[in-house]
mmCIF file of C-alpha atoms in Angstrom:
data_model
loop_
_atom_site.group_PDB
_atom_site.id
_atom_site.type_symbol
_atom_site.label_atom_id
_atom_site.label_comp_id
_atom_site.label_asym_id
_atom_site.label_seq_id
_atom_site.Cartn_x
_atom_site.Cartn_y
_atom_site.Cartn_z
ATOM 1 C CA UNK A 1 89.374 -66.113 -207.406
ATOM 2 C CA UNK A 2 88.475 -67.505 -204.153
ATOM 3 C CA UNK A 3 85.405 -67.084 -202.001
ATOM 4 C CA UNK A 4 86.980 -64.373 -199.518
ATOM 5 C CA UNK A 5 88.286 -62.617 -202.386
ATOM 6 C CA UNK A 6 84.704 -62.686 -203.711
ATOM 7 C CA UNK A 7 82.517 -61.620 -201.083
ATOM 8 C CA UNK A 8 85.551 -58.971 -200.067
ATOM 9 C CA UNK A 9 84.923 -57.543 -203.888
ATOM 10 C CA UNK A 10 81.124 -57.617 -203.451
ATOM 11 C CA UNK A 11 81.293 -56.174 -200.027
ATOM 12 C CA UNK A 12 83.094 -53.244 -201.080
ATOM 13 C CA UNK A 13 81.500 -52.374 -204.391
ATOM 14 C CA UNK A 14 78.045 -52.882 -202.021
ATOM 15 C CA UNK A 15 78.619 -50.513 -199.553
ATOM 16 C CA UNK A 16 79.914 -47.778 -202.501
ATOM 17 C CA UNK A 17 76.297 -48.437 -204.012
ATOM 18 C CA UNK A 18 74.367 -48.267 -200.892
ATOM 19 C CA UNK A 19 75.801 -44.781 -200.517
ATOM 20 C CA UNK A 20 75.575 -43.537 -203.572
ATOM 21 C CA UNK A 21 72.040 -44.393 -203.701
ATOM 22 C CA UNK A 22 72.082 -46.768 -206.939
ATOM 23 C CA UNK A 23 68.939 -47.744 -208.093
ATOM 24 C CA UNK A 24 70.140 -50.600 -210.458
ATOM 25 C CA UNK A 25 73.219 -52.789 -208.403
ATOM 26 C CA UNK A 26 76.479 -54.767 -209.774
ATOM 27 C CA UNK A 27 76.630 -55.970 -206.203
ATOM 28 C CA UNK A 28 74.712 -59.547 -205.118
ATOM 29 C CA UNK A 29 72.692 -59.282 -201.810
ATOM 30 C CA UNK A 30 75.420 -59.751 -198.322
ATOM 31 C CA UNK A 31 72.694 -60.669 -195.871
ATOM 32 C CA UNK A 32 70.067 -63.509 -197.271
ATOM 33 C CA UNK A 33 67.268 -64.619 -195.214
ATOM 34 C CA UNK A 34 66.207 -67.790 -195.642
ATOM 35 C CA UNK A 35 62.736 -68.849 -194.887
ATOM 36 C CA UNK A 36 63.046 -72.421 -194.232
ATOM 37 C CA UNK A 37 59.321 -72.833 -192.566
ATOM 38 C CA UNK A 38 56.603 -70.700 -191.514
ATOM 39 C CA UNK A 39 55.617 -73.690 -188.928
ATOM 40 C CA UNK A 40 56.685 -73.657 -185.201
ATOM 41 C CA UNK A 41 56.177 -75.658 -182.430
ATOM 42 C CA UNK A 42 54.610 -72.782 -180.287
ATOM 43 C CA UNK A 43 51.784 -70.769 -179.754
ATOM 44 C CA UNK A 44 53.022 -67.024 -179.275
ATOM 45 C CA UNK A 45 49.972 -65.505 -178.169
ATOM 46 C CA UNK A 46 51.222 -62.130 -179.613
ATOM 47 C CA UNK A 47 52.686 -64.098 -182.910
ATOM 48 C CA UNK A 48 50.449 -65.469 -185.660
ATOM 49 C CA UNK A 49 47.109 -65.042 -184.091
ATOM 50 C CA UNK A 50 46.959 -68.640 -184.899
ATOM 51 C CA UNK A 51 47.296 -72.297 -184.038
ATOM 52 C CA UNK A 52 51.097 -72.807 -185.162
ATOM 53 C CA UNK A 53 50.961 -75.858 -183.440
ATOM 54 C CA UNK A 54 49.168 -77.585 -186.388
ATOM 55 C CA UNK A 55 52.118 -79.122 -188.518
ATOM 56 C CA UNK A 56 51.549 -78.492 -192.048
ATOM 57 C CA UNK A 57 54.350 -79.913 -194.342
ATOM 58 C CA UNK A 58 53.659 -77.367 -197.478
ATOM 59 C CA UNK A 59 54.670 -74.430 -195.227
ATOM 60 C CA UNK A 60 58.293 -75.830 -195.556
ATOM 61 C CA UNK A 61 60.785 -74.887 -198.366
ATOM 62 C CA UNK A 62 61.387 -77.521 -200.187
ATOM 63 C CA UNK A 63 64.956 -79.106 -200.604
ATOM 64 C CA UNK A 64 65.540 -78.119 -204.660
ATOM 65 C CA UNK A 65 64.215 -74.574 -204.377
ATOM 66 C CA UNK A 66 67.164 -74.286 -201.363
ATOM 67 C CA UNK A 67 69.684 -75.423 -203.448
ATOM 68 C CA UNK A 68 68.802 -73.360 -206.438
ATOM 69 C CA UNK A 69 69.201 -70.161 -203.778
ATOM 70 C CA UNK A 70 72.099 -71.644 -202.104
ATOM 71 C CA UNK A 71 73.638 -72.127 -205.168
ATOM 72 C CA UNK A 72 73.093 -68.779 -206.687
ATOM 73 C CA UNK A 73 73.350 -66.653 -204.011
ATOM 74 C CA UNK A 74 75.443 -68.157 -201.113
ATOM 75 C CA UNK A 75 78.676 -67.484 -203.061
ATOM 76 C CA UNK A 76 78.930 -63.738 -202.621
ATOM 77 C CA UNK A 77 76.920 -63.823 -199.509
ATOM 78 C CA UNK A 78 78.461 -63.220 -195.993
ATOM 79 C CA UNK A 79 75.577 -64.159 -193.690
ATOM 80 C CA UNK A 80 72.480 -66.587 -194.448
ATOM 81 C CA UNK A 81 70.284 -66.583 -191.751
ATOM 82 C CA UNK A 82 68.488 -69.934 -191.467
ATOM 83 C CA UNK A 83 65.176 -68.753 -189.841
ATOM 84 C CA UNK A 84 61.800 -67.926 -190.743
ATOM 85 C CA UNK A 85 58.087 -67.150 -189.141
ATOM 86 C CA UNK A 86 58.331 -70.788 -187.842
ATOM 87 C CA UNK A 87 60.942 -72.716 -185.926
ATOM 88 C CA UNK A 88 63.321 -74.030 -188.206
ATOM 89 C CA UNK A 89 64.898 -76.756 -185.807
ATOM 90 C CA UNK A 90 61.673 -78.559 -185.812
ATOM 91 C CA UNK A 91 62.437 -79.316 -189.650
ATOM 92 C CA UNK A 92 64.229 -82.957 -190.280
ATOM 93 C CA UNK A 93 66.298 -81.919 -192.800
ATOM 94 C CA UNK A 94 67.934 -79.107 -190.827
ATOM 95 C CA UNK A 95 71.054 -80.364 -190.544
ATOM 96 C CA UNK A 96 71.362 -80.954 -194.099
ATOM 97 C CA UNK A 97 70.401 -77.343 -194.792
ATOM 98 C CA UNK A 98 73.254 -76.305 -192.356
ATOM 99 C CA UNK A 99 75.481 -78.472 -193.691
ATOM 100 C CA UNK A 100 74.924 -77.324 -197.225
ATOM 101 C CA UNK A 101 75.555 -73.629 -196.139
ATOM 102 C CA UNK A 102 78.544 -74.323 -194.160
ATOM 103 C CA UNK A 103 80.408 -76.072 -197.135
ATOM 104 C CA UNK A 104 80.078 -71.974 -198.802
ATOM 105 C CA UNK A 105 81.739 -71.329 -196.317
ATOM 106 C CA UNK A 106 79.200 -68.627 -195.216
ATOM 107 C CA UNK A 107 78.654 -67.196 -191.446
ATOM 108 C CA UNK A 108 75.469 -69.067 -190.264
ATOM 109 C CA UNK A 109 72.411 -67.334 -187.778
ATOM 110 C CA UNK A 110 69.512 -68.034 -186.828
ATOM 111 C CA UNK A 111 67.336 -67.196 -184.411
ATOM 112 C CA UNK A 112 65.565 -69.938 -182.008
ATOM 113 C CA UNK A 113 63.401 -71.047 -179.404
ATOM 114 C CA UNK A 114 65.255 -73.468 -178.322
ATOM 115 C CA UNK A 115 62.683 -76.172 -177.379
ATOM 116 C CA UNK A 116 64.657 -78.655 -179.432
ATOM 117 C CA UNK A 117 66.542 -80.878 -177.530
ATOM 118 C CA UNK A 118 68.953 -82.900 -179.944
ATOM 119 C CA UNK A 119 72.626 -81.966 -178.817
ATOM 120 C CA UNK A 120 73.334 -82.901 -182.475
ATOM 121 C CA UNK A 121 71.874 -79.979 -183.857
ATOM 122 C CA UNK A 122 73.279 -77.383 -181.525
ATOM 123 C CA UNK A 123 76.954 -79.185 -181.824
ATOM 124 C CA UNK A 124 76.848 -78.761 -185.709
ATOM 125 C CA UNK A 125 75.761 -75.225 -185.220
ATOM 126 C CA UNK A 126 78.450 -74.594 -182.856
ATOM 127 C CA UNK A 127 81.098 -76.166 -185.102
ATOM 128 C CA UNK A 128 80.336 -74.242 -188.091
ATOM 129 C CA UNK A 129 80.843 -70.854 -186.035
ATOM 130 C CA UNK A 130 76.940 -69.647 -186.034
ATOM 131 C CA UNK A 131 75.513 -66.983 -184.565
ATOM 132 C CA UNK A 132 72.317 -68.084 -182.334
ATOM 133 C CA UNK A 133 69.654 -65.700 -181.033
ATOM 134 C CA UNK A 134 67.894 -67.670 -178.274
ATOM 135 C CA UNK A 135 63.735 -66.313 -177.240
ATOM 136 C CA UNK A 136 63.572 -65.862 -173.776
ATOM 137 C CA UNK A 137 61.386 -63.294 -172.323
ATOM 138 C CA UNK A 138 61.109 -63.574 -168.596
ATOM 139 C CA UNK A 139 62.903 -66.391 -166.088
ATOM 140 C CA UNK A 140 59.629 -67.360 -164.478
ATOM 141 C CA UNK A 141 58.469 -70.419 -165.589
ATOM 142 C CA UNK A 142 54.942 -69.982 -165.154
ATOM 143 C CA UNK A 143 54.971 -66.674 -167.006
ATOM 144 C CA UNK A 144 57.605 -68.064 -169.620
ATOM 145 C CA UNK A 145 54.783 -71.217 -171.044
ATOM 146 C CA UNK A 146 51.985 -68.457 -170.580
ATOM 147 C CA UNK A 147 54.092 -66.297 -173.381
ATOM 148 C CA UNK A 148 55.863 -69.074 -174.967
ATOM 149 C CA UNK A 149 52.984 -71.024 -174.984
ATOM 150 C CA UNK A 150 53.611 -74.710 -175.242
ATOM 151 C CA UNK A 151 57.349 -73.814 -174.011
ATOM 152 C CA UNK A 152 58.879 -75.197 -170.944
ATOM 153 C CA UNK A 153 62.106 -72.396 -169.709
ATOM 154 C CA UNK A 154 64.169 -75.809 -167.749
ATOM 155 C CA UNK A 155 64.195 -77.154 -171.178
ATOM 156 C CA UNK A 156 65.015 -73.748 -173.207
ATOM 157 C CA UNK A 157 68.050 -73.751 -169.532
ATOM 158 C CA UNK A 158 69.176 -77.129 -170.975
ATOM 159 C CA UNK A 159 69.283 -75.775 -174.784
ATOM 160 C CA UNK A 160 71.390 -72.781 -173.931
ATOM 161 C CA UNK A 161 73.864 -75.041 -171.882
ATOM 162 C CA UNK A 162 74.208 -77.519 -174.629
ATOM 163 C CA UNK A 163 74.678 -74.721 -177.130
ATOM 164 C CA UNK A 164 77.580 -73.044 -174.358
ATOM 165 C CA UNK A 165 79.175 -76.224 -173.839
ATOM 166 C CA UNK A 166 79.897 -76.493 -177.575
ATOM 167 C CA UNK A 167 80.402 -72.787 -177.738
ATOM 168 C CA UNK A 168 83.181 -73.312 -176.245
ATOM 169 C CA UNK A 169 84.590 -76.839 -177.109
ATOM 170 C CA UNK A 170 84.976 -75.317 -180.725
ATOM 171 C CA UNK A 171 86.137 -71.679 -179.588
ATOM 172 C CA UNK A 172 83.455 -69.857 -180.704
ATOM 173 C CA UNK A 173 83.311 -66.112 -179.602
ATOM 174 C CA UNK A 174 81.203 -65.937 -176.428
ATOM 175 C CA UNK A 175 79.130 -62.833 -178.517
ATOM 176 C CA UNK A 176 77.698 -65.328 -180.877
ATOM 177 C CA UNK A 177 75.140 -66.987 -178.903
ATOM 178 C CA UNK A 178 72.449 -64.195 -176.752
ATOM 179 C CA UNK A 179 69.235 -63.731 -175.498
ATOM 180 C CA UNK A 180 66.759 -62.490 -176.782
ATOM 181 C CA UNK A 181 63.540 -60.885 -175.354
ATOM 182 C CA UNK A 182 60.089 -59.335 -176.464
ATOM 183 C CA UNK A 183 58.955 -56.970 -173.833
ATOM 184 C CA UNK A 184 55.430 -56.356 -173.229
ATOM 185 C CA UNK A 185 53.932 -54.888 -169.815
ATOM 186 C CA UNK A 186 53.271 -58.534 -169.287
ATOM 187 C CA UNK A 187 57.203 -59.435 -168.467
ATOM 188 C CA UNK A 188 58.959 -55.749 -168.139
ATOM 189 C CA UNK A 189 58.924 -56.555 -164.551
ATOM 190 C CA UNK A 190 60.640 -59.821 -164.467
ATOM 191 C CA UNK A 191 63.619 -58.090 -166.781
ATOM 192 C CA UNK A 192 66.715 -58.032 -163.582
ATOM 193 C CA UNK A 193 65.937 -61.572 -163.151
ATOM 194 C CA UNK A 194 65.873 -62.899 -167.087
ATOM 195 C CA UNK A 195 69.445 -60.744 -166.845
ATOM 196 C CA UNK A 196 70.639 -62.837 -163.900
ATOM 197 C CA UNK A 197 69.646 -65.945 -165.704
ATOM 198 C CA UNK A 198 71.480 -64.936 -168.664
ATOM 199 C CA UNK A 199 74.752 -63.971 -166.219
ATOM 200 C CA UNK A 200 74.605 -67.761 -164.643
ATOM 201 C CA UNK A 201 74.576 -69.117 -168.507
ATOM 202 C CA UNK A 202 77.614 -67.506 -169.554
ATOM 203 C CA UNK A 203 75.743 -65.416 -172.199
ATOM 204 C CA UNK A 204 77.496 -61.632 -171.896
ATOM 205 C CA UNK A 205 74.566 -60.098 -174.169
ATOM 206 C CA UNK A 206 70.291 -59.838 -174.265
ATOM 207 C CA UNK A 207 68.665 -57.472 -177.256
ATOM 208 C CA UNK A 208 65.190 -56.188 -175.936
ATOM 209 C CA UNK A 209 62.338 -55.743 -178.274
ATOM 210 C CA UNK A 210 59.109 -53.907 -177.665
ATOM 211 C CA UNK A 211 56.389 -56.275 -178.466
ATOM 212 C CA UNK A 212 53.898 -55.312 -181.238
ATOM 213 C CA UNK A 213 50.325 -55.531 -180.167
ATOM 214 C CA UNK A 214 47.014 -53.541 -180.660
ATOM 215 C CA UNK A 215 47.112 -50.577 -178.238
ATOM 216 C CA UNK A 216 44.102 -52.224 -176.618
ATOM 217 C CA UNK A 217 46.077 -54.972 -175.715
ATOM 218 C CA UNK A 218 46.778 -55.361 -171.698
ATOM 219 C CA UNK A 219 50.074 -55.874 -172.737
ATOM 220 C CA UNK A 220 50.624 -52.917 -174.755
ATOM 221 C CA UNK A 221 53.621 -50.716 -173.745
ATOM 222 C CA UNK A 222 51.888 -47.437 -174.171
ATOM 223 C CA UNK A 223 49.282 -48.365 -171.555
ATOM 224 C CA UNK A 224 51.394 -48.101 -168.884
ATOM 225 C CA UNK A 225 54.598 -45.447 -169.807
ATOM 226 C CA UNK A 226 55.724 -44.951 -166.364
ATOM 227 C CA UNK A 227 56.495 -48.563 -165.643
ATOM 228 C CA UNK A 228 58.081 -49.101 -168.888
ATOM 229 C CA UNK A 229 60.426 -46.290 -167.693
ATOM 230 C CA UNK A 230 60.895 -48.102 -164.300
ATOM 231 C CA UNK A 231 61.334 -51.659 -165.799
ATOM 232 C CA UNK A 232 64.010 -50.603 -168.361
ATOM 233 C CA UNK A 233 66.094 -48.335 -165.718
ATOM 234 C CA UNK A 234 66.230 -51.485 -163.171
ATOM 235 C CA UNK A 235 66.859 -53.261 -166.345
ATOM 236 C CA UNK A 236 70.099 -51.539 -166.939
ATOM 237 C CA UNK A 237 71.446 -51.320 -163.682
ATOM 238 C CA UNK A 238 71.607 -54.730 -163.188
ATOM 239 C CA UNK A 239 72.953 -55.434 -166.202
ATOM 240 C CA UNK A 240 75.381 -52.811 -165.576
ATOM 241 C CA UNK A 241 76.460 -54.446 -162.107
ATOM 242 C CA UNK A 242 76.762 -57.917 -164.140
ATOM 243 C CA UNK A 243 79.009 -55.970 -166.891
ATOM 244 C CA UNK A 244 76.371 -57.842 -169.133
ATOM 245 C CA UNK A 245 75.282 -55.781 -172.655
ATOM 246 C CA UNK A 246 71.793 -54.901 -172.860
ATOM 247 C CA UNK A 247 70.737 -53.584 -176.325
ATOM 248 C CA UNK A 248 67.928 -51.760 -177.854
ATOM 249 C CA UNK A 249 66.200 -53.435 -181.208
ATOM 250 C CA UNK A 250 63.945 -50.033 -180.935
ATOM 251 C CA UNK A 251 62.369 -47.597 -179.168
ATOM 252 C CA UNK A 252 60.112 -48.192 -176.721
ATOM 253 C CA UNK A 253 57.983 -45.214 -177.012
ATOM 254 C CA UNK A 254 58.044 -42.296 -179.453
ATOM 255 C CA UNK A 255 58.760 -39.887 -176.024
ATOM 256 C CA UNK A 256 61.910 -42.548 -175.388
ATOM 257 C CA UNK A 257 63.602 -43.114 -178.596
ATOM 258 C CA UNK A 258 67.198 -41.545 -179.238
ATOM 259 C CA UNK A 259 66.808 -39.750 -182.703
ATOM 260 C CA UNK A 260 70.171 -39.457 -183.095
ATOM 261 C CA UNK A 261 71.079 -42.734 -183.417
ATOM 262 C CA UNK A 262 67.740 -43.704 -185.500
ATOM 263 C CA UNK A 263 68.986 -44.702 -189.353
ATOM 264 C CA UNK A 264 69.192 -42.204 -191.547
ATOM 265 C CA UNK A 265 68.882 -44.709 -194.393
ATOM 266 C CA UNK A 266 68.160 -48.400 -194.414
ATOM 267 C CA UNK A 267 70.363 -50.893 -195.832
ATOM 268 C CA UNK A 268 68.009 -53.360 -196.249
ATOM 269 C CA UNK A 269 66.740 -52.309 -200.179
ATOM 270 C CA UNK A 270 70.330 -52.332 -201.351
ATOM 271 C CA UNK A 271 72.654 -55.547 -198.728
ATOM 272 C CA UNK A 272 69.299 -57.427 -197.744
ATOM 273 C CA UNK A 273 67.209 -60.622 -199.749
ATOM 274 C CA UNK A 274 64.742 -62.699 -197.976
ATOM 275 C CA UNK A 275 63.581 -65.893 -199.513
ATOM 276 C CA UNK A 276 60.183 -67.170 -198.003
ATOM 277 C CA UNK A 277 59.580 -71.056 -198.047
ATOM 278 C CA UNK A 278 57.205 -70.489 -201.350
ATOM 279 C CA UNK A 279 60.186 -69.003 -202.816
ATOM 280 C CA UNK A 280 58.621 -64.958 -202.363
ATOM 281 C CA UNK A 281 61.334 -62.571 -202.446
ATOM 282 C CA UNK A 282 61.232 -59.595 -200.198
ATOM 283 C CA UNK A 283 63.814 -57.287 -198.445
ATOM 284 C CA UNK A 284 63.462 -57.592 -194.357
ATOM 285 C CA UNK A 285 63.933 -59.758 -191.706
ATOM 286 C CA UNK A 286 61.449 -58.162 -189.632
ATOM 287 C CA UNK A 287 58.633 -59.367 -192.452
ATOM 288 C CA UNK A 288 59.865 -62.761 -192.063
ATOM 289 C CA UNK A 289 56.056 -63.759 -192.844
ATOM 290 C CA UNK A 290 54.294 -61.224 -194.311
ATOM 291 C CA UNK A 291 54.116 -61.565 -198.104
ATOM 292 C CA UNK A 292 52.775 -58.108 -198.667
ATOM 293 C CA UNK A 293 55.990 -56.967 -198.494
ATOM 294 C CA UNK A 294 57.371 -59.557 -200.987
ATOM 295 C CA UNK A 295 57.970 -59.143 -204.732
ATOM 296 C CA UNK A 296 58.634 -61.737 -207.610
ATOM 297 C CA UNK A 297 58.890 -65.372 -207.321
ATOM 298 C CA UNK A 298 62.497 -67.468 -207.506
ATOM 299 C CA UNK A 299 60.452 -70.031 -209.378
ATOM 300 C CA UNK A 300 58.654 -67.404 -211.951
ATOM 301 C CA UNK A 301 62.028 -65.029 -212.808
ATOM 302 C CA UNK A 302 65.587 -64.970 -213.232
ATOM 303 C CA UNK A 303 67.739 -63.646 -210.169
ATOM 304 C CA UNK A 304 68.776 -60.685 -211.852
ATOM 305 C CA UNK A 305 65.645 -59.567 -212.997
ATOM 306 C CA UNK A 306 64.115 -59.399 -209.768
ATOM 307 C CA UNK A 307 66.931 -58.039 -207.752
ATOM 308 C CA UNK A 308 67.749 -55.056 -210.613
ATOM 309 C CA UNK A 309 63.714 -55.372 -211.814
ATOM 310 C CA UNK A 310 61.451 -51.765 -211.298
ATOM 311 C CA UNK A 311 60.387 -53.005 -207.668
ATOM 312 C CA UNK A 312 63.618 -53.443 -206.282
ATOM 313 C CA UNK A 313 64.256 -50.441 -208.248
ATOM 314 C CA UNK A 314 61.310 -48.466 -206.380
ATOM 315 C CA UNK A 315 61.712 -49.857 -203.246
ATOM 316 C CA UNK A 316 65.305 -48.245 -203.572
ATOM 317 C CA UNK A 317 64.650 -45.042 -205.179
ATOM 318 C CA UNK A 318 61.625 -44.618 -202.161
ATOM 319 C CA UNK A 319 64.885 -45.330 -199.448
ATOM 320 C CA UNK A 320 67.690 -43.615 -200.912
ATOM 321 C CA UNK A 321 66.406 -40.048 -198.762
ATOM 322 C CA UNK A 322 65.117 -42.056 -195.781
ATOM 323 C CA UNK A 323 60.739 -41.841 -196.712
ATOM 324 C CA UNK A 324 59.901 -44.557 -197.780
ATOM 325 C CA UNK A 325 56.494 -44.650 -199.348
ATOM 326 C CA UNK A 326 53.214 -44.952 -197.464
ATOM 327 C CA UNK A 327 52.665 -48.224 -199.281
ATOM 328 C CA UNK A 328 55.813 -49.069 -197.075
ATOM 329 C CA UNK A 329 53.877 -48.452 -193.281
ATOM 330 C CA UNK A 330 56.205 -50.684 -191.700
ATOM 331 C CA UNK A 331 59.598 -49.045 -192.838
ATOM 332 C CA UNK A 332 57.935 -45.427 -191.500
ATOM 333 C CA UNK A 333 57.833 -47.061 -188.469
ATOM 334 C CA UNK A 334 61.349 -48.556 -188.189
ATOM 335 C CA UNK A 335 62.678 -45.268 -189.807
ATOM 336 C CA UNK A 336 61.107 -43.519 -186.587
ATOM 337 C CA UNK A 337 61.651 -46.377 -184.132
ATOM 338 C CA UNK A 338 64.172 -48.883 -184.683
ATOM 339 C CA UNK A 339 67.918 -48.470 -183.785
ATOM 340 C CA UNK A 340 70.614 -51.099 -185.274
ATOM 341 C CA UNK A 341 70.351 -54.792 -184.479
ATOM 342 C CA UNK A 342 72.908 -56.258 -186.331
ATOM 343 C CA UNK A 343 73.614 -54.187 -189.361
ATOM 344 C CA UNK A 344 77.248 -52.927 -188.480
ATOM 345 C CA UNK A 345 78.441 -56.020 -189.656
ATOM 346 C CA UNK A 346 77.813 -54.931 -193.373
ATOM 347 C CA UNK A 347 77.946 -51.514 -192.927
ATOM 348 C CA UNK A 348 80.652 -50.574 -190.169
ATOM 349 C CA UNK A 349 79.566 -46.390 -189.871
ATOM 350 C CA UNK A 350 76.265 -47.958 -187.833
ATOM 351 C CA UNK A 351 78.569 -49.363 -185.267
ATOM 352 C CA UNK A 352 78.430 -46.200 -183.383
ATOM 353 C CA UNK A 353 74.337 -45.952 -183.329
ATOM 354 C CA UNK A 354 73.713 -49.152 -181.677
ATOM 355 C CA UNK A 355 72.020 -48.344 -178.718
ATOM 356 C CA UNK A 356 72.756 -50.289 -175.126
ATOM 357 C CA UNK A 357 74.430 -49.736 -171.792
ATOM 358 C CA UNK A 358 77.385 -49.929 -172.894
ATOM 359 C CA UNK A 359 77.290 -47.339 -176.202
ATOM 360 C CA UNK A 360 78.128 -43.898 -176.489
ATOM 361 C CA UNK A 361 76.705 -40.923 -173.628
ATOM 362 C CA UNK A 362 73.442 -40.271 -175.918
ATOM 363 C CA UNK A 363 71.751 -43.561 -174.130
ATOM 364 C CA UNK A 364 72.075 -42.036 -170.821
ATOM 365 C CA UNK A 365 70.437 -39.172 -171.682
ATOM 366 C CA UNK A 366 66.751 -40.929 -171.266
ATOM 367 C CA UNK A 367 68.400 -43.509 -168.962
#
């Protein structure tokens, strides 16, 4: 059997158990995460709370412990996602890693900083088909190194023209590659103009994020509600007069949010595997980082008994009606907040909650 015939089999058998609620799965994970490095070459204030800029080579995965994943799990999967807590471009053996996923035959993303300026890197991307997320939160550049600290924006405006140049030698759809943009009171303002930036770079698409941040933060979103309101409807209408889609990740305040099109049930426990670089294996890429919220070890048990073992099994049975445990803090929260990011791809029904300018009426009704 070949590999499309594979991960066609899996995908469909996946989806039946992710509906029926199946606590123990036949089906291998579709989406795998792959922490390749928790180190970056910038300082996020709002990130680590932490130096990142201090290299340290045991935060990276190491080379055998990828090819015992690759190997075991990149047959049946349909997306590995080369990213982690860090900045995986900064790694030496990236392209190898890349390489060694594109010979599955597997759809490639990551998401990127794009402070690495080796053409080689963004060309091999391009030529396997990947998808590339590109941080970018505001087009000034004195406010883009204050947030991206250690960031320059004329070299992240070289990156994304590199990566559209061979975007387009090798035909890739113009979707793939996007913006995108943590928003904090700090940059709401500067939103029309990041959108024009993105227009002039041939991207057609930016995802906005609300940045998470102690509510005694100056940045916080809730401080200032009104402006938040203001910044996303100027937000839209320029993107509207550019024909450029501007997407939700989540609400950005409990009095904004569109219920309707919040998940009733998360595909994550039952489509979803991250791998951290120590080989922790956990469920989410939005705790890329945080090993609370990973199980077992790839070095310590068999595959199968962590993916069918009794915390997979709980962290299913607590998701199969939508309430997730309290132990679980962070899924409450997405359950209540987030709206569909890129999901649809393995489950199609979520196409129609994706919230942006260009969905359905319901996003009008609080813009």
């Amino acid at each position: 059997m070949d590999d499309t015939n594979i991960r066609s089999q899996n995908r469909a058998l996946n989806i039946d158990e992710f509906e029926k609620g199946k606590l123990v799965l036949s089906s291998m994970p579709r989406a795998l995460f792959v922490e390749l490095t928790q180190n970056c070459n910038l300082n996020c204030p709002y990130c680590k709370g932490e130096d990142t800029q201090k290299y340290r080579p045991d935060l990276n995965m190491q080379p055998e412990l990828f090819s015992s994943v690759a190997e075991k799990l990149f047959p049946t999967a349909e997306l590995v996602d080369l990213r982690g807590s860090g900045e995986s471009t900064i790694l030496k053996d990236f392209s190898k890693y890349v390489e060694i996923t594109t010979d599955f035959g597997v759809q490639i993303r990551i998401v990127t900083n794009g402070m690495n300026p080796n053409p080689s890197i963004w060309e091999q991307l391009m030529a396997s088909g990947a998808i590339i997320g590109i941080s970018c939160d505001t087009a000034d550049p004195k406010m883009f190194s204050e947030i991206r600290k250690g960031g320059n924006l004329n070299r992240l405006i070289k990156t994304v023209k590199t990566i559209t140049k061979y975007r387009n030698l090798y035909s890739v759809p113009v979707e793939n590659v996007y913006f995108t943009c943590v928003v904090s009171l700090k940059n709401i303002n500067t939103l029309p103009e990041l959108i024009k930036l993105a227009k002039d770079l041939h991207l057609s698409k930016i995802i906005l994020f609300p940045v998470s941040l102690p509510q005694s933060h100056p940045w916080n979103l809730k401080r200032d509600i009104p402006s938040v309101v203001k910044g996303l409807e100027s937000a839209f209408k320029i993107s509207n007069s550019l024909n450029l889609t501007l997407q939700l990740g989540a609400a950005f305040d409990e009095s904004l949010r569109i219920e309707k099109d919040l998940k009733s049930k998360c595909l994550n426990p039952w489509t979803y595997l991250l791998i951290d670089y120590s080989g922790r294996v956990g469920f989410c890429d939005h705790l890329i980082g945080n090993s609370r919220f990973t199980f077992d070890s790839f070095y310590e048990k068999e595959f199968d008994n962590i993916w069918n073992g009794w915390k997979f099994k709980w962290l299913r049975r607590t998701h199969r009606k939508g309430k997730p445990s309290l132990w679980f803090d962070s899924c409450r929260w997405c359950y209540q907040m987030r709206y569909v990011d890129f999901e649809h791809m393995f489950y199609p029904k979520y196409l129609d909650n994706i919230v942006s300018n260009k969905s359905r009426h319901s996003f009008h009704e609080k813009f």
